[in-house]
XYZ file of C-alpha atoms in Angstrom:
653
model
C -6.389 85.372 99.875
C -8.025 84.599 102.677
C -8.678 80.910 104.342
C -12.315 81.049 103.809
C -11.656 81.639 100.044
C -9.163 78.844 99.644
C -11.788 76.472 101.774
C -14.297 77.542 99.291
C -12.223 76.974 96.247
C -11.286 73.864 97.679
C -15.248 72.849 97.923
C -15.499 73.946 94.222
C -13.256 71.721 93.202
C -14.523 68.974 94.630
C -18.258 69.345 93.789
C -16.765 69.773 90.148
C -15.447 66.907 90.292
C -18.275 64.951 91.714
C -20.661 66.594 89.281
C -18.383 65.355 86.531
C -18.255 61.240 88.023
C -21.745 61.183 88.035
C -23.487 63.936 85.362
C -26.386 63.909 88.509
C -28.607 66.938 87.934
C -28.379 67.496 91.816
C -24.447 67.440 91.739
C -24.957 70.405 89.308
C -26.655 72.387 91.059
C -24.658 72.102 94.115
C -21.442 72.708 92.163
C -23.289 76.316 90.791
C -24.006 77.186 93.770
C -20.394 76.727 94.963
C -19.093 78.459 92.301
C -21.714 81.428 93.103
C -20.327 81.262 96.518
C -16.547 81.674 95.491
C -17.281 84.372 93.335
C -18.883 86.487 95.744
C -16.292 86.150 98.278
C -13.671 87.431 95.091
C -15.450 90.007 94.650
C -15.880 90.993 98.245
C -11.672 90.104 98.724
C -11.133 92.947 96.112
C -13.345 95.252 96.729
C -11.646 94.833 100.850
C -8.159 94.669 98.899
C -8.189 97.393 96.345
C -10.650 99.791 98.674
C -8.157 99.656 101.315
C -5.271 100.457 99.146
C -6.760 103.498 97.631
C -7.810 105.090 100.766
C -4.033 104.422 102.149
C -3.224 106.065 98.553
C -0.825 109.335 99.550
C -0.623 110.896 96.126
C -2.726 110.635 92.749
C 0.129 109.394 91.471
C -0.526 105.731 93.737
C -4.203 106.259 92.608
C -3.617 106.160 89.109
C -1.233 103.123 89.264
C -4.155 101.196 91.240
C -6.497 102.373 88.920
C -4.776 101.084 85.899
C -3.945 98.266 87.839
C -7.493 97.165 88.483
C -8.868 97.870 85.158
C -5.847 95.653 83.984
C -4.530 98.753 81.732
C -0.845 98.429 81.320
C 0.977 101.729 81.223
C 2.184 102.781 77.836
C 5.763 102.332 76.898
C 7.249 106.069 76.606
C 10.338 105.178 75.260
C 11.779 105.249 71.779
C 11.366 102.198 69.943
C 14.008 102.842 67.199
C 17.139 101.826 68.692
C 17.980 99.020 70.778
C 17.711 99.159 74.252
C 21.021 98.714 75.440
C 21.888 101.710 73.992
C 19.070 104.199 74.722
C 20.593 104.808 78.073
C 23.660 106.152 76.074
C 21.187 107.877 73.229
C 19.666 109.918 75.843
C 22.965 110.930 78.220
C 24.766 112.085 74.864
C 21.421 113.754 73.256
C 21.207 115.304 76.754
C 24.716 116.715 76.648
C 25.024 117.639 72.853
C 21.550 119.770 73.373
C 22.972 121.769 75.839
C 26.309 122.578 74.655
C 24.422 123.065 71.800
C 22.442 125.645 72.609
C 25.186 127.456 74.608
C 27.790 127.595 71.827
C 25.275 129.486 69.597
C 24.325 131.733 72.951
C 27.815 132.526 73.456
C 28.601 133.232 69.701
C 25.641 135.785 69.807
C 26.193 137.110 72.735
C 29.059 138.764 71.176
C 27.225 140.552 69.227
C 24.717 141.869 71.589
C 24.606 145.327 72.541
C 21.815 145.436 75.551
C 22.610 148.471 77.797
C 21.854 146.406 81.009
C 20.911 148.149 84.434
C 23.827 148.282 86.749
C 22.704 145.476 89.841
C 21.686 147.365 92.895
C 23.401 146.166 95.792
C 20.697 145.361 98.965
C 20.851 146.380 102.525
C 20.559 142.813 103.727
C 22.759 139.900 103.821
C 23.012 136.065 104.330
C 26.343 135.317 104.844
C 26.124 131.843 106.474
C 22.975 129.264 107.102
C 22.509 128.325 110.672
C 22.919 124.557 112.185
C 19.613 122.838 112.186
C 18.774 120.772 115.191
C 17.798 117.064 115.507
C 13.593 118.310 115.518
C 14.348 120.237 112.500
C 15.612 117.245 110.607
C 13.146 114.717 111.887
C 10.316 117.201 110.959
C 11.686 117.146 107.319
C 11.902 113.609 107.089
C 8.376 113.000 108.176
C 6.889 115.733 106.063
C 8.899 114.941 102.839
C 7.317 112.250 100.285
C 8.968 108.506 100.858
C 10.339 107.867 97.463
C 13.608 106.332 97.288
C 16.693 106.668 94.612
C 19.040 104.038 93.262
C 21.913 106.336 95.285
C 20.005 105.770 98.512
C 21.949 103.385 100.644
C 18.678 102.469 102.509
C 14.913 102.414 101.354
C 13.600 105.291 102.380
C 10.711 103.091 104.184
C 13.100 101.788 106.540
C 14.662 104.973 107.562
C 10.917 106.120 108.507
C 11.248 103.196 110.150
C 14.504 103.993 112.386
C 14.432 107.301 112.253
C 15.271 107.773 115.552
C 18.952 105.838 115.139
C 19.797 108.167 111.635
C 18.533 111.498 112.695
C 21.656 112.583 114.595
C 24.089 111.222 111.708
C 22.634 112.951 109.242
C 22.074 115.965 111.448
C 26.056 116.178 112.287
C 26.229 115.726 108.246
C 23.804 118.503 107.426
C 25.388 120.968 110.202
C 29.125 120.099 109.197
C 28.227 120.997 105.575
C 26.776 124.568 106.475
C 29.208 125.334 108.585
C 32.464 124.708 106.141
C 29.842 126.253 103.070
C 30.436 121.989 101.371
C 27.884 120.722 99.706
C 28.891 116.954 99.693
C 30.370 115.041 96.960
C 28.420 112.050 97.819
C 25.093 114.032 97.320
C 26.005 115.594 94.020
C 25.335 112.399 91.607
C 22.095 112.092 89.936
C 20.267 109.266 88.224
C 18.725 111.001 85.232
C 15.332 109.535 83.961
C 13.965 110.561 80.573
C 10.417 111.501 80.665
C 8.192 111.919 77.289
C 6.885 115.772 77.840
C 3.498 115.314 76.377
C 2.077 111.398 75.370
C 0.631 113.209 72.424
C 4.114 113.556 71.205
C 6.158 111.183 69.356
C 8.328 109.034 70.873
C 11.180 107.945 69.167
C 11.984 111.564 69.202
C 14.732 112.236 71.444
C 14.158 115.946 71.468
C 10.153 115.529 72.859
C 12.051 114.026 76.730
C 13.031 116.362 79.409
C 16.164 114.826 81.613
C 14.433 114.507 85.297
C 16.908 114.188 87.953
C 16.473 111.436 91.282
C 18.754 112.689 93.942
C 19.019 110.691 97.087
C 16.902 111.182 99.770
C 19.735 113.134 101.700
C 20.483 115.137 99.531
C 17.204 116.621 98.832
C 16.589 116.849 103.209
C 19.696 118.883 102.682
C 18.534 121.212 100.205
C 14.776 121.405 102.434
C 16.688 122.513 105.059
C 18.651 125.470 103.240
C 15.243 126.319 101.273
C 13.662 127.081 103.913
C 16.069 129.241 105.336
C 16.624 130.975 102.037
C 13.044 131.380 101.740
C 12.853 132.869 105.097
C 15.443 135.211 103.990
C 13.819 136.467 100.743
C 10.732 136.973 102.495
C 11.655 139.333 105.113
C 13.603 140.889 102.983
C 10.672 141.361 100.379
C 13.507 140.377 97.642
C 11.174 137.742 95.631
C 9.817 139.279 92.109
C 6.195 140.335 93.045
C 5.140 139.227 89.765
C 6.629 135.186 89.935
C 4.120 133.193 91.761
C 6.189 129.680 91.631
C 7.505 127.689 94.035
C 6.307 130.006 96.987
C 3.655 130.159 99.594
C -0.097 130.982 98.634
C 1.033 131.296 95.368
C 0.114 129.336 92.698
C -1.090 129.101 88.907
C -4.638 129.832 89.598
C -4.026 133.261 91.835
C -1.818 134.007 88.448
C -3.785 133.460 86.111
C -6.990 135.602 88.458
C -4.803 138.137 88.245
C -4.306 138.195 84.273
C -7.813 136.993 83.546
C -8.827 140.000 85.767
C -6.792 142.527 83.872
C -7.847 141.424 80.463
C -11.555 141.483 81.532
C -11.401 144.647 82.821
C -9.959 146.033 79.975
C -12.415 144.835 77.452
C -15.220 146.178 79.847
C -13.496 149.540 78.791
C -13.555 148.702 75.370
C -9.894 148.241 74.156
C -8.237 145.550 73.030
C -5.136 143.676 74.935
C -1.610 141.637 73.115
C -1.440 138.921 75.637
C 2.508 137.087 74.364
C 3.628 133.826 76.104
C 7.252 133.068 75.948
C 8.776 129.929 75.687
C 12.419 129.375 76.417
C 13.870 126.250 75.217
C 16.067 123.804 78.326
C 15.766 127.328 80.011
C 17.169 125.406 83.736
C 19.731 123.383 81.646
C 21.525 126.710 80.348
C 22.380 128.815 83.444
C 25.224 130.214 83.436
C 27.023 129.111 87.563
C 29.219 132.469 87.635
C 26.083 134.847 86.505
C 23.784 132.986 89.010
C 26.664 133.333 91.726
C 27.625 136.976 91.141
C 23.700 137.594 90.883
C 22.978 135.480 94.557
C 25.936 138.020 96.146
C 25.191 141.693 94.388
C 21.504 141.429 93.487
C 20.386 139.201 96.992
C 23.351 139.586 99.520
C 23.938 136.038 99.795
C 27.587 136.213 100.820
C 29.861 134.229 102.811
C 29.777 130.360 103.762
C 26.309 130.235 102.372
C 27.426 131.519 98.871
C 30.364 129.333 98.894
C 28.083 126.430 100.506
C 25.764 127.301 96.690
C 28.808 127.101 94.767
C 29.916 123.821 95.944
C 26.054 122.894 95.371
C 26.656 123.759 91.925
C 30.210 122.554 90.834
C 31.309 118.905 90.571
C 27.620 117.292 89.942
C 27.442 114.016 88.109
C 24.348 112.468 86.206
C 23.922 108.946 84.693
C 20.922 107.970 82.494
C 19.464 104.898 83.117
C 16.653 103.218 81.348
C 14.871 99.907 82.241
C 17.902 99.341 84.852
C 20.582 100.226 81.754
C 22.945 102.831 82.898
C 25.087 105.199 80.428
C 28.322 106.757 81.179
C 28.670 109.390 84.017
C 29.163 113.122 81.983
C 29.409 115.969 84.099
C 26.757 118.943 84.814
C 28.363 122.338 83.412
C 25.603 124.224 83.292
C 22.264 124.910 84.894
C 20.605 123.804 87.553
C 19.594 119.784 87.856
C 15.342 119.333 87.642
C 14.213 117.382 89.870
C 15.980 118.673 92.700
C 14.502 121.413 95.122
C 16.693 123.915 95.201
C 16.896 124.360 91.352
C 13.551 125.915 90.627
C 14.357 128.995 93.439
C 17.424 129.545 92.046
C 15.683 130.135 88.574
C 13.470 131.833 89.867
C 16.448 134.649 91.152
C 18.615 134.240 87.796
C 15.616 135.784 86.171
C 14.139 138.324 88.434
C 16.220 141.337 86.347
C 13.734 140.799 83.707
C 11.215 142.708 85.700
C 13.057 146.166 85.044
C 12.723 145.509 81.372
C 9.209 145.105 81.305
C 8.607 147.728 83.620
C 11.006 149.891 81.084
C 8.539 149.194 78.160
C 5.355 149.776 80.612
C 4.274 146.173 80.200
C 2.071 144.261 82.497
C 3.539 140.868 83.264
C 3.701 137.730 85.276
C 5.863 134.655 85.794
C 5.298 131.367 86.789
C 8.788 129.931 87.083
C 9.956 129.668 83.425
C 6.519 130.674 82.208
C 6.625 134.020 81.462
C 3.782 136.559 79.576
C 3.062 140.100 79.079
C 0.315 142.211 78.293
C -0.992 145.143 76.779
C -3.940 147.095 76.156
C -5.004 149.808 74.265
C -7.767 151.376 71.760
C -8.469 149.531 68.497
C -6.972 152.677 66.798
C -3.830 152.656 68.944
C -3.329 149.036 68.084
C -0.436 149.314 65.706
C 1.126 151.060 68.403
C 0.882 148.388 71.122
C 2.398 145.510 69.062
C 5.014 147.821 68.036
C 5.941 148.165 71.393
C 5.347 144.634 72.632
C 8.013 143.716 69.778
C 10.381 146.125 71.616
C 9.923 144.934 74.472
C 10.590 141.199 73.448
C 13.364 142.248 71.238
C 14.884 143.587 74.402
C 14.010 140.783 76.383
C 15.725 137.986 73.971
C 18.998 140.250 73.576
C 19.295 140.100 77.950
C 18.277 136.080 77.722
C 21.202 135.642 75.351
C 23.778 137.512 77.403
C 22.382 135.547 80.517
C 22.510 132.345 78.410
C 19.151 131.774 78.156
C 17.531 130.877 74.585
C 13.995 132.255 73.852
C 12.474 129.801 71.775
C 10.935 132.371 68.546
C 8.673 129.451 67.390
C 6.921 128.360 69.984
C 6.114 131.244 71.640
C 2.736 132.467 71.413
C 0.275 135.460 70.822
C -3.304 136.390 71.189
C -5.409 139.166 70.943
C -8.177 139.520 73.348
C -11.002 141.312 72.152
C -14.681 141.588 71.953
C -16.875 139.660 68.712
C -17.842 143.800 67.872
C -14.163 144.558 67.423
C -12.909 141.122 66.010
C -15.375 141.916 62.846
C -13.449 145.307 61.962
C -11.061 144.945 58.847
C -8.343 146.628 61.294
C -7.338 143.825 62.612
C -3.196 142.803 62.520
C -2.795 138.902 61.634
C 0.849 138.464 63.775
C 3.562 139.981 65.039
C 6.987 139.370 65.429
C 8.959 137.770 67.653
C 13.073 137.671 67.419
C 13.170 136.063 63.756
C 9.601 134.966 63.278
C 6.838 136.084 62.512
C 4.293 134.698 64.925
C 0.597 134.483 63.828
C -1.760 135.432 66.961
C -3.813 132.335 67.530
C -7.602 132.244 68.913
C -7.067 129.737 71.527
C -4.341 129.688 73.584
C -2.840 127.288 76.836
C -1.498 129.257 79.354
C -0.797 127.433 82.928
C -3.871 124.491 82.245
C -6.104 126.667 81.300
C -7.860 127.423 78.000
C -8.211 131.005 76.607
C -10.406 131.913 73.629
C -9.552 135.469 72.466
C -12.997 137.102 73.626
C -12.345 135.208 77.329
C -15.871 133.225 76.770
C -14.548 130.021 79.039
C -16.231 127.966 76.131
C -13.238 125.791 75.281
C -11.579 125.390 79.116
C -15.539 123.739 80.230
C -15.657 121.835 76.842
C -12.049 120.665 77.834
C -13.036 120.223 81.274
C -15.866 118.182 80.749
C -14.218 116.151 78.218
C -11.408 115.295 80.877
C -13.669 114.428 83.606
C -16.090 111.908 81.713
C -12.472 110.090 80.683
C -11.744 109.555 84.486
C -15.757 108.755 84.876
C -15.262 106.021 82.714
C -12.032 104.752 83.294
C -13.711 104.409 87.250
C -17.235 103.542 86.088
C -14.802 100.172 84.410
C -13.849 99.327 87.861
C -16.319 100.691 90.540
C -17.467 96.796 91.265
C -14.295 96.479 93.068
C -14.738 99.492 95.101
C -16.578 100.726 98.112
C -18.147 104.018 98.093
C -15.345 105.605 100.184
C -13.225 104.489 98.383
C -14.625 105.440 94.842
C -15.751 108.956 96.550
C -11.720 108.958 96.715
C -10.902 108.521 93.123
C -13.418 110.634 91.989
C -11.927 113.393 94.050
C -8.922 113.113 92.913
C -9.546 112.535 89.539
C -12.832 113.771 88.342
C -13.999 116.860 91.311
C -10.234 117.991 91.103
C -10.391 119.321 87.421
C -14.173 121.336 88.372
C -11.864 123.188 91.125
C -8.885 123.653 89.199
C -9.377 127.316 88.564
C -12.995 127.636 88.678
C -12.743 130.882 89.971
C -12.508 132.655 86.689
C -15.650 131.088 85.838
C -17.392 133.418 87.880
C -20.660 135.559 86.154
C -20.395 133.238 82.996
C -23.428 132.172 81.088
C -25.187 129.295 83.058
C -25.198 126.976 80.352
C -21.328 126.552 80.919
C -22.120 126.066 84.383
C -24.976 123.786 83.742
C -22.414 121.498 81.625
C -20.030 121.570 84.519
C -23.067 120.886 86.777
C -23.783 117.752 84.991
C -20.387 116.145 84.838
C -21.056 116.795 88.659
C -24.232 114.864 88.970
C -23.176 111.973 87.241
C -19.815 112.027 89.446
C -22.164 111.873 92.251
C -24.405 108.950 90.903
C -21.198 106.530 90.008
C -20.043 107.320 93.785
C -23.519 105.757 95.275
C -24.281 103.449 92.215
C -27.285 105.064 91.632
C -29.651 105.146 88.838
C -29.576 108.246 86.161
C -33.981 108.420 87.226
C -32.716 109.042 90.890
C -33.001 112.575 91.912
C -29.814 114.321 91.734
C -30.206 116.593 95.420
C -30.305 114.439 97.655
C -27.460 112.410 96.813
C -25.569 115.629 96.550
C -26.741 116.386 100.123
C -25.597 112.448 101.083
C -22.065 112.900 100.024
C -21.695 116.885 101.218
C -20.661 117.966 97.851
C -21.141 121.452 96.950
C -22.297 122.036 93.778
C -20.561 123.917 91.129
C -21.514 127.049 91.508
C -21.297 126.866 95.275
C -17.678 125.719 94.235
C -17.193 128.428 92.420
C -18.507 131.013 94.876
C -16.271 129.210 97.681
C -12.575 129.779 95.900
C -13.415 133.447 94.958
C -14.472 133.722 98.522
C -11.119 132.100 99.857
C -8.994 134.031 97.536
C -10.199 137.404 99.133
C -9.780 135.872 102.477
C -6.599 134.821 102.171
C -6.176 138.951 100.318
C -7.378 140.658 103.277
C -5.042 138.639 106.035
C -1.915 139.590 103.914
C -1.128 136.050 103.545
C -2.069 135.847 100.048
C -0.370 137.405 96.808
C 0.861 141.218 96.732
C -0.969 141.390 93.300
C -4.412 140.143 94.204
C -4.658 142.185 97.560
C -3.458 145.434 95.573
C -6.873 144.529 93.464
C -9.212 144.578 96.442
C -9.866 147.897 98.659
C -11.666 148.224 102.089
C -14.368 149.980 101.849
C -14.198 153.305 104.129
C -17.378 155.256 104.438
C -17.143 158.889 104.249
C -18.867 159.633 107.776
C -19.717 158.082 110.561
C -22.005 154.930 109.871
C -23.656 152.339 112.311
C -21.683 149.779 109.933
C -18.168 151.838 110.975
C -16.713 149.116 112.707
C -16.910 146.608 109.845
C -13.571 146.805 108.526
C -14.172 143.916 106.349
C -16.610 145.452 103.808
C -15.256 145.695 99.960
C -15.690 148.727 97.666
C -17.443 147.147 94.673
C -15.697 149.229 91.652
C -17.974 150.322 88.639
C -17.786 148.648 85.850
C -19.608 148.791 82.161
C -20.436 145.666 81.196
C -22.105 142.112 82.776
C -20.159 140.481 79.937
C -16.484 140.970 81.043
C -16.491 144.130 83.904
C -18.903 141.815 85.985
C -16.888 138.519 85.654
C -13.652 140.405 87.000
C -12.360 139.461 90.249
C -11.988 143.201 91.330
C -15.664 143.227 91.079
C -17.170 139.675 91.323
C -14.785 139.005 94.646
C -16.161 142.156 96.842
C -19.524 141.176 95.510
C -19.685 137.544 96.573
C -17.265 138.414 99.641
C -19.897 141.116 101.165
C -23.066 138.892 100.904
C -21.054 136.446 104.059
C -22.221 136.895 107.280
C -19.802 139.007 109.166
C -19.344 136.479 111.495
C -17.339 134.194 108.430
C -15.595 137.313 107.238
C -14.492 137.957 110.604
C -13.214 134.733 110.752
C -9.877 134.418 112.677
C -7.606 131.573 110.976
C -7.957 130.558 107.345
C -9.404 127.254 108.741
C -12.145 128.162 110.642
C -12.849 130.874 107.689
C -13.185 127.723 104.939
C -14.812 125.275 107.429
C -17.354 128.142 108.280
C -17.836 128.970 104.819
C -18.604 125.660 103.722
C -20.756 125.230 105.906
C -23.267 128.428 105.001
C -22.619 127.907 101.414
C -24.309 124.183 102.481
C -26.633 125.390 103.691
C -27.693 127.900 101.333
C -28.158 125.550 98.159
C -29.789 122.931 100.359
């Protein structure tokens, strides 16, 4: 609301009163002109205000809230309606507490009946006996890198802490270093505010089991945890103590790199005429049932964490209190006897270390497996006539995994575990295909579709359903944005579309290399619609100049960009080891003029275009080798991506 707008509204009101008093046509025309002037000013003010907020947003959540605010959409209630609001906090607290206690009680009883010959944990040669003190510069950098979120437990708003950072950094540094040296986590940091979060919008919001407890911790607590995490990760990486097939909470590892490896192996098995069994294990309250004693024993004997470092982690886990807060109302505090707090910084990496011995079980059964936090999947391939044997081996492995989890106080959810047979359409028409496999005490039917780390995979890996889901979700976002684009500048609209539409087109698009052109055309139509909406063009306008002006690569080029980036990371040893192993540098048998170019990859021989040529181990080298030498030999990932985008842009336009 500017002074110009206020003055215009006063003039509009004067013109309205004059017209109402006289009734003259000329005064009505003056009033209508005043109304149009105010409307233009309001439109300009809204455009300036909301565009500025969008351009200054630092997270997708803020962009989502601004979009809803502009579209006058109220966030749907995600709380139970069957209980009085005043009772909700305590009911949630009692439910969360009883759920974990019930699971732990059942696991304790089952563990007494389990006979499982778990191998003794071997001691490691390396050791981490203490955390080194940090400097004020380390603390300042960590604070400035953190998200400026506040918690009810913070003594001051985080935004205020950022403003007076020079005054508070010495005090925070002193507290953190005293904590590291004494091996004690400050008790004031052990309190958490728990807010129930509905797991999926489609679930029944009146059923408490559909909510997960997310802990909100004080900002100072998270700063201390991040400083510990940096030292702990440095130690684990330097001594190669991470599981090589665990992709969660590690630099340059992601759901996409995990899926690229998994789908690559499945495609190669299909290319070889084999049938694969893919099993996705599901755990119940995995982070909440971890046994502290088992975790501390494993950290000491399997990872070499001893002394004050181990004492600090023991102190971090013990004597933690939680309080459920719903709409400002609080429950009675309750003690966290098991698990690691969800929403914490250290909790996820401690869980990853806790389940690392599972690797030995999968290796013992000669099954390929991969994990992303508590999402564990295993797979095995064989010829069609050996499928029954493969399924039996898979069932035996699941049985051993369940026994290990029971002994380690983790509960495998048999009913929610999914399985799928990955086979060609020709193989699926035979009458030898089993319909289910045994998971624990449950017969799990083989699914035609599974949701794996955000990507929908079908039994023939055609990616048809994944493209359909992507297009549907993208068009929904485009409709939301189109309803408010009248208030946005081109740059603000571009920001929203990049966050909500292009990000969906780019997620795991490396899996789409080599798919039929009609699938890429569907995705390209989504991008074309997004481009026209951004610049407010009509459907009849030619799309190529619009994409060129926005500097957007078309869908096919975006796939090449992603695959090439994964190849560069793998060759420069900054990517996951499991992707580096599927690529091999070409070494000529005799001296050639091109021998000095050590950035050429071997292209493996495959049998089919439908499967083999779509695999990363084939498509990656083919796309990589077509790049100019100066791009392939870039010295940094940043310079590589810049040169790569320039090359692809000039190629496609």
